[in-house]
PDB file of C-alpha atoms in Angstrom:
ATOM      1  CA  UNK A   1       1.118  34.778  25.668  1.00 83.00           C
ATOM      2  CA  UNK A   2       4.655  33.710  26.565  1.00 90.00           C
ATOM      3  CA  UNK A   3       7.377  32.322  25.075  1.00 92.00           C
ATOM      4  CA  UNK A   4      10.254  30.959  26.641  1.00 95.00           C
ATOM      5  CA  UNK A   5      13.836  31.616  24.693  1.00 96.00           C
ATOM      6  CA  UNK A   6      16.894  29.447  25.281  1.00 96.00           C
ATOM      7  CA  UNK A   7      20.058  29.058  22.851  1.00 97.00           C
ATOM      8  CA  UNK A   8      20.185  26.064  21.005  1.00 96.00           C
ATOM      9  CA  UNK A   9      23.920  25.899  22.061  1.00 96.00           C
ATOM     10  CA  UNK A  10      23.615  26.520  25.196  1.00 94.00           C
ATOM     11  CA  UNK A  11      25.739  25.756  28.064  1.00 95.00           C
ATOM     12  CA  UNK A  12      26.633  26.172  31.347  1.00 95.00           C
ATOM     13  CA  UNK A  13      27.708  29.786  32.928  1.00 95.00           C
ATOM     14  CA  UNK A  14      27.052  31.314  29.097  1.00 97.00           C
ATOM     15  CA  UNK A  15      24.851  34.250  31.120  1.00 97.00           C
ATOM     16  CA  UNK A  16      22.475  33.854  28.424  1.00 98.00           C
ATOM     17  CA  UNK A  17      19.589  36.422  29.047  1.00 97.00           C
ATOM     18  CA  UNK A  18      21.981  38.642  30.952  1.00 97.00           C
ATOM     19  CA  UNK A  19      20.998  41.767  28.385  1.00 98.00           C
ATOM     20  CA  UNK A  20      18.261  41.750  25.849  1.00 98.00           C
ATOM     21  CA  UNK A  21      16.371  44.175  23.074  1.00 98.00           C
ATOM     22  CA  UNK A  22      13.294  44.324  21.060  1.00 98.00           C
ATOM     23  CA  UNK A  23      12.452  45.947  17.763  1.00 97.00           C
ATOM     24  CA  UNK A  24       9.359  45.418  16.357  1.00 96.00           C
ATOM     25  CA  UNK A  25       9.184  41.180  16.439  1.00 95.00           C
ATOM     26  CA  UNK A  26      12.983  41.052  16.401  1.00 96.00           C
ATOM     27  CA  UNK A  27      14.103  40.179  19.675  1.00 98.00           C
ATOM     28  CA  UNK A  28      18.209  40.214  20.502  1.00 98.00           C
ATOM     29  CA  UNK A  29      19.729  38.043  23.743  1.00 98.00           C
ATOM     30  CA  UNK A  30      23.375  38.282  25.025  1.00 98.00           C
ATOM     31  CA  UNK A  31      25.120  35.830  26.257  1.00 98.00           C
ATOM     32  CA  UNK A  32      28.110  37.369  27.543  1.00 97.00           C
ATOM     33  CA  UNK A  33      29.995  34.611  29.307  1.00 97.00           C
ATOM     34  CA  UNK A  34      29.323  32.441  26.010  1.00 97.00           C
ATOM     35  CA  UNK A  35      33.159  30.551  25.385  1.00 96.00           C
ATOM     36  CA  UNK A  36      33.059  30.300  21.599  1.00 95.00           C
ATOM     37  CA  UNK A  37      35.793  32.869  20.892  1.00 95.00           C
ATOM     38  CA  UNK A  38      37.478  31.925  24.078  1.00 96.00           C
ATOM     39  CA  UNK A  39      36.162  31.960  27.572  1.00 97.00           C
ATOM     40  CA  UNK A  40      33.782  34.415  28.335  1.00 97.00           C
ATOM     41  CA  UNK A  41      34.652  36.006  24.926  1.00 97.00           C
ATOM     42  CA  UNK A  42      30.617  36.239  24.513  1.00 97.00           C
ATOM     43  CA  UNK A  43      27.989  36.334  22.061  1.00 98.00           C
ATOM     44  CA  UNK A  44      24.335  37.488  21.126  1.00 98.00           C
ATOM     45  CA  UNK A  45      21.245  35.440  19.851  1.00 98.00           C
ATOM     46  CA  UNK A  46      18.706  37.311  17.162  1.00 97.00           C
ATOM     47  CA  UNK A  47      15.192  35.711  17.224  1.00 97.00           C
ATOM     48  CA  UNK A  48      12.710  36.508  14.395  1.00 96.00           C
ATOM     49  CA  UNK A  49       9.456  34.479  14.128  1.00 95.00           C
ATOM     50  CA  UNK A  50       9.399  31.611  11.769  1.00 93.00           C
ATOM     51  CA  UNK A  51       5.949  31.393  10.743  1.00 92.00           C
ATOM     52  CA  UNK A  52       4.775  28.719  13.081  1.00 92.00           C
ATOM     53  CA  UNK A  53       4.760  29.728  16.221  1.00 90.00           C
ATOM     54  CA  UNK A  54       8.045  29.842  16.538  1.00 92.00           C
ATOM     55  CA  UNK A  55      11.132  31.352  16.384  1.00 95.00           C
ATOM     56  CA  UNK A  56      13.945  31.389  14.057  1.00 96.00           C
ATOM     57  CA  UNK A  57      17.806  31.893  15.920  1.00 97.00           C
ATOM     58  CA  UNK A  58      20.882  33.136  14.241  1.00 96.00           C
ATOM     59  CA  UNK A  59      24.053  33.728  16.560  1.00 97.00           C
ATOM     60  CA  UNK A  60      26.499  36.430  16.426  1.00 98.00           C
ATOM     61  CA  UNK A  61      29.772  36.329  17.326  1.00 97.00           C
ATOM     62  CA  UNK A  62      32.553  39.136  16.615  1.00 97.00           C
ATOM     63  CA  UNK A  63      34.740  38.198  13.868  1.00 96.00           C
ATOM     64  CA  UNK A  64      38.047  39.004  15.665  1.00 96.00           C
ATOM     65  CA  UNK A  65      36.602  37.344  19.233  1.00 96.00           C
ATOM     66  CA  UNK A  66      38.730  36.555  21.918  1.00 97.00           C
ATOM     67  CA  UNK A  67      38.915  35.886  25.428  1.00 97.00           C
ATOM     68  CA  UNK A  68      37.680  37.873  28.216  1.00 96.00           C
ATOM     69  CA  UNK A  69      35.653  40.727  26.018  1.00 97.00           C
ATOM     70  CA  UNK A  70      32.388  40.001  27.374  1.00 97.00           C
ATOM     71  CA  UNK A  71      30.651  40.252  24.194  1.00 98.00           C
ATOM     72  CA  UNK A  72      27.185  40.664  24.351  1.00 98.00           C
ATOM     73  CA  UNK A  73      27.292  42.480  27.782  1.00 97.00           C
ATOM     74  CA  UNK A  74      25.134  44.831  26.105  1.00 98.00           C
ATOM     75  CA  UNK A  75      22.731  45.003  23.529  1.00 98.00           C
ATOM     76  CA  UNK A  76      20.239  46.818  21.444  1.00 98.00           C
ATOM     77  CA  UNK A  77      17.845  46.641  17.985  1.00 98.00           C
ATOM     78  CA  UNK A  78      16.304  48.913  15.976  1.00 97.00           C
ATOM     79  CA  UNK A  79      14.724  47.428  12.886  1.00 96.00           C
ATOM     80  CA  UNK A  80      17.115  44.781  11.374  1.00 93.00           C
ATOM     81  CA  UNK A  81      19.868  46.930  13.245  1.00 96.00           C
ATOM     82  CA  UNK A  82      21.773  45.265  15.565  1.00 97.00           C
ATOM     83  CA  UNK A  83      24.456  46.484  18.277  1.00 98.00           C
ATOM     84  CA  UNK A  84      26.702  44.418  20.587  1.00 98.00           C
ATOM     85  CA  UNK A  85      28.559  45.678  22.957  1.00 98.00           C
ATOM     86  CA  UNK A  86      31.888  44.334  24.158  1.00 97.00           C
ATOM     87  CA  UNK A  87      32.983  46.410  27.227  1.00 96.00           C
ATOM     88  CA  UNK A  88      36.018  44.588  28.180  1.00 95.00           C
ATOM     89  CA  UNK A  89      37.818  44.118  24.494  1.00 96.00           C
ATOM     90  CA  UNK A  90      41.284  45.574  24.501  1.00 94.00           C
ATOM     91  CA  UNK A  91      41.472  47.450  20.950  1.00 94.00           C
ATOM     92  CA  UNK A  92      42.523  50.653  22.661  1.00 92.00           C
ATOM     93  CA  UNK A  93      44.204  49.279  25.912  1.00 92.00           C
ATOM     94  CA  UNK A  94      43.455  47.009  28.746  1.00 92.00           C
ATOM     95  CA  UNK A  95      39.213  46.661  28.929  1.00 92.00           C
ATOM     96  CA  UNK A  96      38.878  49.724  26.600  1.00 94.00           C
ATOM     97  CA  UNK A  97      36.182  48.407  25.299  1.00 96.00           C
ATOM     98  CA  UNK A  98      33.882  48.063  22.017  1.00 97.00           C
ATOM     99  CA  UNK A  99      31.021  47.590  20.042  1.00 98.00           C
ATOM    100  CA  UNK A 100      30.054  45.950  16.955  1.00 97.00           C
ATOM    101  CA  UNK A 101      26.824  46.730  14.587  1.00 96.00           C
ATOM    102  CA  UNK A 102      25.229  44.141  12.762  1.00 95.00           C
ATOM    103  CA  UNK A 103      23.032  45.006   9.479  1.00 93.00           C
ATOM    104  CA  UNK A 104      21.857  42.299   6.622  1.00 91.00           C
ATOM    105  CA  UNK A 105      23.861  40.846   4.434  1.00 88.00           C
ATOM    106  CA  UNK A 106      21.200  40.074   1.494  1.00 85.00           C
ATOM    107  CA  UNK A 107      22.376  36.775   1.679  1.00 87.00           C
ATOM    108  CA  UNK A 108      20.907  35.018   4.959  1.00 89.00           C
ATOM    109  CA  UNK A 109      23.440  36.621   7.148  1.00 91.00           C
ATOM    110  CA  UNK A 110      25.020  39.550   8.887  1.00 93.00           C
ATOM    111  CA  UNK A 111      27.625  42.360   7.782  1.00 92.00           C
ATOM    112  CA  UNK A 112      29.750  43.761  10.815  1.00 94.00           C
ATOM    113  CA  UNK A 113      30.769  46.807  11.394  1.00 94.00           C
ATOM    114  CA  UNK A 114      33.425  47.721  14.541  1.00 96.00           C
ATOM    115  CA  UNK A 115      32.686  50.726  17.074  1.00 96.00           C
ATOM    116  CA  UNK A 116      35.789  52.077  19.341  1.00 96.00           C
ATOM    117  CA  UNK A 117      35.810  55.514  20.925  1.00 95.00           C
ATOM    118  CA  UNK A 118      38.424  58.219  19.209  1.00 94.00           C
ATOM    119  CA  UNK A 119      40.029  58.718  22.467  1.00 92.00           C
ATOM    120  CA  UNK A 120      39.765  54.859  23.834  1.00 92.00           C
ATOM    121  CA  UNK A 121      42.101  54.233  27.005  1.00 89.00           C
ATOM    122  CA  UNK A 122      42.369  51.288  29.070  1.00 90.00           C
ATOM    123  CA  UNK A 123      39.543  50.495  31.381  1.00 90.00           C
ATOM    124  CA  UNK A 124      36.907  53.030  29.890  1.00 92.00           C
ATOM    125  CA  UNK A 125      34.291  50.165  29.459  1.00 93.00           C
ATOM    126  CA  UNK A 126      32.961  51.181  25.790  1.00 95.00           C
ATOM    127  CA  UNK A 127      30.466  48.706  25.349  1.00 97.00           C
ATOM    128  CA  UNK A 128      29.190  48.412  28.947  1.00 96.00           C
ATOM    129  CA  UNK A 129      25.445  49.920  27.569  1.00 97.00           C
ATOM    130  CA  UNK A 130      24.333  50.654  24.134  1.00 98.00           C
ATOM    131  CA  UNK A 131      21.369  52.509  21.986  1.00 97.00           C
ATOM    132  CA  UNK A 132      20.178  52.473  18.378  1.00 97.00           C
ATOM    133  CA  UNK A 133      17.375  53.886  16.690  1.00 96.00           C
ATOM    134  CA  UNK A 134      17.655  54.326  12.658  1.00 92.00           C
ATOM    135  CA  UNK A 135      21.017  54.634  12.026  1.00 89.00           C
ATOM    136  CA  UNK A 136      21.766  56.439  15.145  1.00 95.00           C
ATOM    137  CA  UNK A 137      23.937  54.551  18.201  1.00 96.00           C
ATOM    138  CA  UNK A 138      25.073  55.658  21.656  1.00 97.00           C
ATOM    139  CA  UNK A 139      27.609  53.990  23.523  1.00 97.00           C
ATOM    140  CA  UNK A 140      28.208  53.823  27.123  1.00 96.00           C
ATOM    141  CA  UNK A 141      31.402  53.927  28.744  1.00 94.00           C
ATOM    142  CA  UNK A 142      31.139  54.277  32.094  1.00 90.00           C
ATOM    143  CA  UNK A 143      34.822  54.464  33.575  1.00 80.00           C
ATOM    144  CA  UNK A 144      36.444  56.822  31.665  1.00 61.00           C
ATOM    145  CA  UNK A 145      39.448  58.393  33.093  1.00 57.00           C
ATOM    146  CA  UNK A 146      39.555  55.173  35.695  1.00 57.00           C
ATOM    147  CA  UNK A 147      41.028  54.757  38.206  1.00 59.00           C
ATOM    148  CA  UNK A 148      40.189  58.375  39.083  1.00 59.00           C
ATOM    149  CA  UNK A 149      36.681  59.890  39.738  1.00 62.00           C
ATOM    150  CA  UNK A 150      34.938  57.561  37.120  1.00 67.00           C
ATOM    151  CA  UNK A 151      32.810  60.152  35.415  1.00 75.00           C
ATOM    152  CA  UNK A 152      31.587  57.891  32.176  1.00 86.00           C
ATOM    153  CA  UNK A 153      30.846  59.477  28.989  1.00 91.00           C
ATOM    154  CA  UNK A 154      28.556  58.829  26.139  1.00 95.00           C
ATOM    155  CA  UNK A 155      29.328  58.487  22.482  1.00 96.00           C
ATOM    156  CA  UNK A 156      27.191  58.729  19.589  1.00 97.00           C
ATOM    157  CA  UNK A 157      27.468  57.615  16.799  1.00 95.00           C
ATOM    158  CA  UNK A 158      25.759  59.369  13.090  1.00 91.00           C
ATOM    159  CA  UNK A 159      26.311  58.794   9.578  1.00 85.00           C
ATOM    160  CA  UNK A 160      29.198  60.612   7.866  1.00 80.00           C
ATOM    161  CA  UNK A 161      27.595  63.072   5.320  1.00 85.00           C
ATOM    162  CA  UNK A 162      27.026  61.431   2.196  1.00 88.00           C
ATOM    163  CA  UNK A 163      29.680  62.994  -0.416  1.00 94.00           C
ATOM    164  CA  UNK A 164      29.672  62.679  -4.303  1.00 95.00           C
ATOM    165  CA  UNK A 165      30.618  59.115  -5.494  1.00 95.00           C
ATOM    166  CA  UNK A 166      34.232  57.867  -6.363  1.00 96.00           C
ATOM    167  CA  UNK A 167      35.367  57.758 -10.076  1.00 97.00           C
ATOM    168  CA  UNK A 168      34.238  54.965 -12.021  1.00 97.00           C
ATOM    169  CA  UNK A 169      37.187  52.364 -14.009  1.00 97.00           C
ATOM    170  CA  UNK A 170      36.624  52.513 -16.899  1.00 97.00           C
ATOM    171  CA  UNK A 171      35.912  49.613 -20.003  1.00 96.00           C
ATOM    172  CA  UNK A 172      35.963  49.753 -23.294  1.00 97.00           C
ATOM    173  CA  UNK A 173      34.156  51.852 -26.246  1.00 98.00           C
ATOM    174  CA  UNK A 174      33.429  49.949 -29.344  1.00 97.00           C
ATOM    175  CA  UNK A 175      32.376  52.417 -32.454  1.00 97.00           C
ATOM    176  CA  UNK A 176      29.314  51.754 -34.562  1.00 96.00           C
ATOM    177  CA  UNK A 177      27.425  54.164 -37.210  1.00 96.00           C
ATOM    178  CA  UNK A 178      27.553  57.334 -35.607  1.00 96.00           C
ATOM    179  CA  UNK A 179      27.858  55.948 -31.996  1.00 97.00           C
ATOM    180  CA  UNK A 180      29.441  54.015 -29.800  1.00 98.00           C
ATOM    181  CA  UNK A 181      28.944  51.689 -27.220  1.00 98.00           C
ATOM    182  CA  UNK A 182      30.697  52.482 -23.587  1.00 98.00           C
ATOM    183  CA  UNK A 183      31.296  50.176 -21.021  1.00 98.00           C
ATOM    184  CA  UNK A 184      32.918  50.912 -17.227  1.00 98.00           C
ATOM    185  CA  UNK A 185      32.815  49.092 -13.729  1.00 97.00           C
ATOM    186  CA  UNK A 186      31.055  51.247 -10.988  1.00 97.00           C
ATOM    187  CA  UNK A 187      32.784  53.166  -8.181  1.00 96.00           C
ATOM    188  CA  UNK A 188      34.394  51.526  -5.483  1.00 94.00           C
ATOM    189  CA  UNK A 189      32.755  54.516  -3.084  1.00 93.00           C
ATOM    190  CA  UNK A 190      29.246  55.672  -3.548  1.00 93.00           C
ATOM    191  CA  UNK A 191      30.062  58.364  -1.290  1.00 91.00           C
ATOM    192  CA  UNK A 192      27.411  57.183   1.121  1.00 86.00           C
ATOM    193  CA  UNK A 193      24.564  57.564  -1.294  1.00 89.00           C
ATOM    194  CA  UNK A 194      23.122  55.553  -3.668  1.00 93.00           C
ATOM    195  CA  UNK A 195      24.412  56.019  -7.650  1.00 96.00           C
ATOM    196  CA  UNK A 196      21.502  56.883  -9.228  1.00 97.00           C
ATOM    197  CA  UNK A 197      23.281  57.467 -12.723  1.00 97.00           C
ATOM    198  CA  UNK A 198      26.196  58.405 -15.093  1.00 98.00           C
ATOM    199  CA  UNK A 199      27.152  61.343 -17.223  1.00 98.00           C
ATOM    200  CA  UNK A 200      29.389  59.970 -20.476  1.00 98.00           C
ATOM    201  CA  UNK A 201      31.378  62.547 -21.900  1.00 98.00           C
ATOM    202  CA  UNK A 202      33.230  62.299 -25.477  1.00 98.00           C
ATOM    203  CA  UNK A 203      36.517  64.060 -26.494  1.00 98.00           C
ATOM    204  CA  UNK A 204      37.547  65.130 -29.430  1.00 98.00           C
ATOM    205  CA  UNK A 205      41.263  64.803 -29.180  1.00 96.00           C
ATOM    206  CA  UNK A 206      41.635  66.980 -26.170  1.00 95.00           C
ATOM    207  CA  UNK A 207      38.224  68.618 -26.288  1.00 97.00           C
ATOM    208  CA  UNK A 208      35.466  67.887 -24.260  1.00 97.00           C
ATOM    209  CA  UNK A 209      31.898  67.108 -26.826  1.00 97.00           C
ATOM    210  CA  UNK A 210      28.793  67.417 -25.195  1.00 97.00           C
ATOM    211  CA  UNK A 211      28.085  65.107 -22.509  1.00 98.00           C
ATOM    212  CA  UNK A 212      25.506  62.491 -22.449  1.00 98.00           C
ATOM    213  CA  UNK A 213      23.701  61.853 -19.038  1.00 98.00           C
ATOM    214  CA  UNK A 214      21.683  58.301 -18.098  1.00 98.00           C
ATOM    215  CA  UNK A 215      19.724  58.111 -15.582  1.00 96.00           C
ATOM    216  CA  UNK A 216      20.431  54.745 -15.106  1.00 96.00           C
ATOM    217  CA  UNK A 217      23.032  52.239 -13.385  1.00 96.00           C
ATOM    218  CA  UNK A 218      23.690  50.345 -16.163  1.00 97.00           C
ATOM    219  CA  UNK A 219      27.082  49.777 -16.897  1.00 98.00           C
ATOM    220  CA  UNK A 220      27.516  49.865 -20.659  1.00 98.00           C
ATOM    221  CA  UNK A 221      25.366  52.779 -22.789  1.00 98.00           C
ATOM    222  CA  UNK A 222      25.111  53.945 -25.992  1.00 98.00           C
ATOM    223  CA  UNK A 223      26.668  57.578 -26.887  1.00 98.00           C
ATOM    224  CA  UNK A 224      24.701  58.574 -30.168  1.00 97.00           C
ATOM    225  CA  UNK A 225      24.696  61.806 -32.218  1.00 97.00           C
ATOM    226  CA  UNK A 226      28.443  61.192 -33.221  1.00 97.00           C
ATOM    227  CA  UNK A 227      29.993  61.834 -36.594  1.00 97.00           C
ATOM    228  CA  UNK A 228      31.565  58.995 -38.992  1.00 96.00           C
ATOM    229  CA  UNK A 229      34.973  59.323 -39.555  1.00 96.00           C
ATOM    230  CA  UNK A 230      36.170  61.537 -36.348  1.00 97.00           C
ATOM    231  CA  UNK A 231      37.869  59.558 -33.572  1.00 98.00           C
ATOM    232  CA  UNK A 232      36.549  59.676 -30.152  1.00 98.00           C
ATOM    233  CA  UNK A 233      37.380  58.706 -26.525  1.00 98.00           C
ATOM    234  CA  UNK A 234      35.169  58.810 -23.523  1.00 98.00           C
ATOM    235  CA  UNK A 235      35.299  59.361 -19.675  1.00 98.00           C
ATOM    236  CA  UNK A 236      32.512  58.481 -17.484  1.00 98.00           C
ATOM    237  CA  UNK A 237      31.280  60.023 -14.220  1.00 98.00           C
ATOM    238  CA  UNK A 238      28.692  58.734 -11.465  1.00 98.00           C
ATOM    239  CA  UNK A 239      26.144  60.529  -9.732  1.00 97.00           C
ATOM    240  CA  UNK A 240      24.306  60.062  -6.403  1.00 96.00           C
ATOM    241  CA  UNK A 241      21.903  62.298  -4.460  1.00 95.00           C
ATOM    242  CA  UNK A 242      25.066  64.901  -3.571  1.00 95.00           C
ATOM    243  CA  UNK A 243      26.410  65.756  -6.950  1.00 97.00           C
ATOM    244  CA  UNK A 244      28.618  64.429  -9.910  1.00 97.00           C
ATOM    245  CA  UNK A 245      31.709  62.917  -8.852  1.00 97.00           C
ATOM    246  CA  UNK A 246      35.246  62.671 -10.748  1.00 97.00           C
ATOM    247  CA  UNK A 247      36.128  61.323 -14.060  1.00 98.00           C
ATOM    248  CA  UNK A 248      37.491  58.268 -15.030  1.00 98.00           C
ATOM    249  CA  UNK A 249      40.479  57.672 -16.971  1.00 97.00           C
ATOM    250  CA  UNK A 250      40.116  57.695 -20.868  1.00 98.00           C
ATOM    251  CA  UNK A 251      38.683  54.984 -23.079  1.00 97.00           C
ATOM    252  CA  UNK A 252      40.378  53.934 -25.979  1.00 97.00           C
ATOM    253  CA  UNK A 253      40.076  55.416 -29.388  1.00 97.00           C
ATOM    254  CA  UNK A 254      37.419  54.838 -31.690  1.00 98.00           C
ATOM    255  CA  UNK A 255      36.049  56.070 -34.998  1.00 97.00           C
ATOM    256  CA  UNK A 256      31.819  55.641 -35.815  1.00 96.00           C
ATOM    257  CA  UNK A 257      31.599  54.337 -39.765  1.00 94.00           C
ATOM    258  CA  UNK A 258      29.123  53.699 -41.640  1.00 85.00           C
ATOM    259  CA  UNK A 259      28.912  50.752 -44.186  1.00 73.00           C
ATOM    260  CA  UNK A 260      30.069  52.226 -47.669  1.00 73.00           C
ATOM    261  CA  UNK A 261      27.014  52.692 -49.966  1.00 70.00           C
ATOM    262  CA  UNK A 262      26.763  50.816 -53.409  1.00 76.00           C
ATOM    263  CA  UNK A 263      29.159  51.463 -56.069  1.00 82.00           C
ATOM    264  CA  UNK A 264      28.445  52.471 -59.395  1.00 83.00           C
ATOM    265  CA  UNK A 265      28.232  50.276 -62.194  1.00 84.00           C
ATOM    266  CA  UNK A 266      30.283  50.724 -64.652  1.00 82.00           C
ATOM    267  CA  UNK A 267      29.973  48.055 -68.105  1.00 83.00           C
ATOM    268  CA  UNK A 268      31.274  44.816 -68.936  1.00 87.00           C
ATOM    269  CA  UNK A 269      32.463  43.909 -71.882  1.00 87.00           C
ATOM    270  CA  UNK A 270      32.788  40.484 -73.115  1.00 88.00           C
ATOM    271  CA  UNK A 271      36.117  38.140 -74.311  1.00 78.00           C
TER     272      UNK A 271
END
């Protein structure tokens, strides 16, 4: 069957429909001549199905639109993926060109990242075509070196290798009977992976104890097998799918105690 597509927004001269991409039942419109950010600054229209019959729209825009960049000139899907091209944006000269990927937020919306080739110059046209699948984009820009022969290149675009996570900062320990409890904020890096747990290691003035390792991404654990009466401090570490990754800085001292046990009675004597 067919089902005819037209921005709720629209207008006249937006070019809506000039480039379009379909992943699965996500389909992606641009609208390249779209004024929002500025005339002909552009945008793109994601369509999922609402359940009815229907579809749902959400509109992008680039955050730091403006006039002229001809956003949405391009576009392409892969998944819940999205890449915009915006072949006449001047980040690296005069219509050097751009492109902006668009992945879930979590909450209802879209997170954006910003494309520009390493060696952008003006009229290059980065942005003018653009590819995903996975996490894998290709951008178009076919004027490179303009105004000579015009020979166009190709960029793509991969992951950077995942590396080990960043330190964590760390809390506070708070002693109990031979343990204590350790508490710490997570990286502000995951090196590209996932933290998939921490390794909590106690000193002994300026000696390392043995370390403790949770599989877990809690943020506050309990160190046990510690003695009553020695004073301890702990640094944590986070791990992902690459390795262990640095330490934090120190906690502050504290000593595991026990309650004292009963005294022994002695006799009273009466006045």
């Amino acid at each position: 069957g067919e089902t005819k597509l037209t921005a709720s927004d629209r207008a006249d001269y937006d070019s809506f429909g000039g480039s379009v991409a379909v992943s699965g039942d996500t389909v992606v419109v641009g609208a390249h001549l779209d004024d929002d950010g500025g005339s002909n600054s552009g945008s793109a229209y994601v369509y999922t199905p609402d359940g009815l019959g229907g579809y749902s729209e959400a509109k992008l825009t680039a955050s730091d639109a403006a006039a002229d960049n001809r956003f949405g000139a391009s576009v392409g899907v892969s998944g819940d993926t999205i890449v915009v091209g915006a072949y006449l944006d001047d980040d690296g000269g005069s219509r050097s060109g751009s492109a902006y990927v668009y992945t879930p937020d979590g909450l209802g919306g879209y997170s954006e990242a910003k494309l520009t080739a390493s060696d952008a110059a003006a009229f290059d046209g980065f942005g003018a075509s653009v590819g995903v699948s996975g996490d894998t984009f290709v951008v178009g820009a076919p004027r490179v070196d303009y105004p000579a022969a015009e020979p166009g290149s190709a960029y793509v675009f991969t992951p950077a290798p995942a590396t080990v996570p960043g330190a964590p900062t760390i809390g506070s320990a708070t002693a109990g009977n031979g343990q204590a409890t350790v508490s710490w904020t997570a990286p502000s890096s995951n090196g590209g992976a996932a933290i998939t747990g921490y390794v909590v290691t106690p000193y002994v003035g300026l000696s390392p104890q043995t370390p403790t390792t949770f599989a877990s991404t809690d943020l506050t654990q309990v160190v046990t097998g510690l003695t009553n009466g020695t004073t301890y401090r702990f640094r944590v570490q986070a791990i992902n799918s690459v390795g262990t990754g640095p330490f934090s800085t120190v906690t502050n001292p504290v000593t595991p105690a026990t309650e004292p046990g009963a005294p022994t009675i002695g006799s009273a004597t009466a006045g």
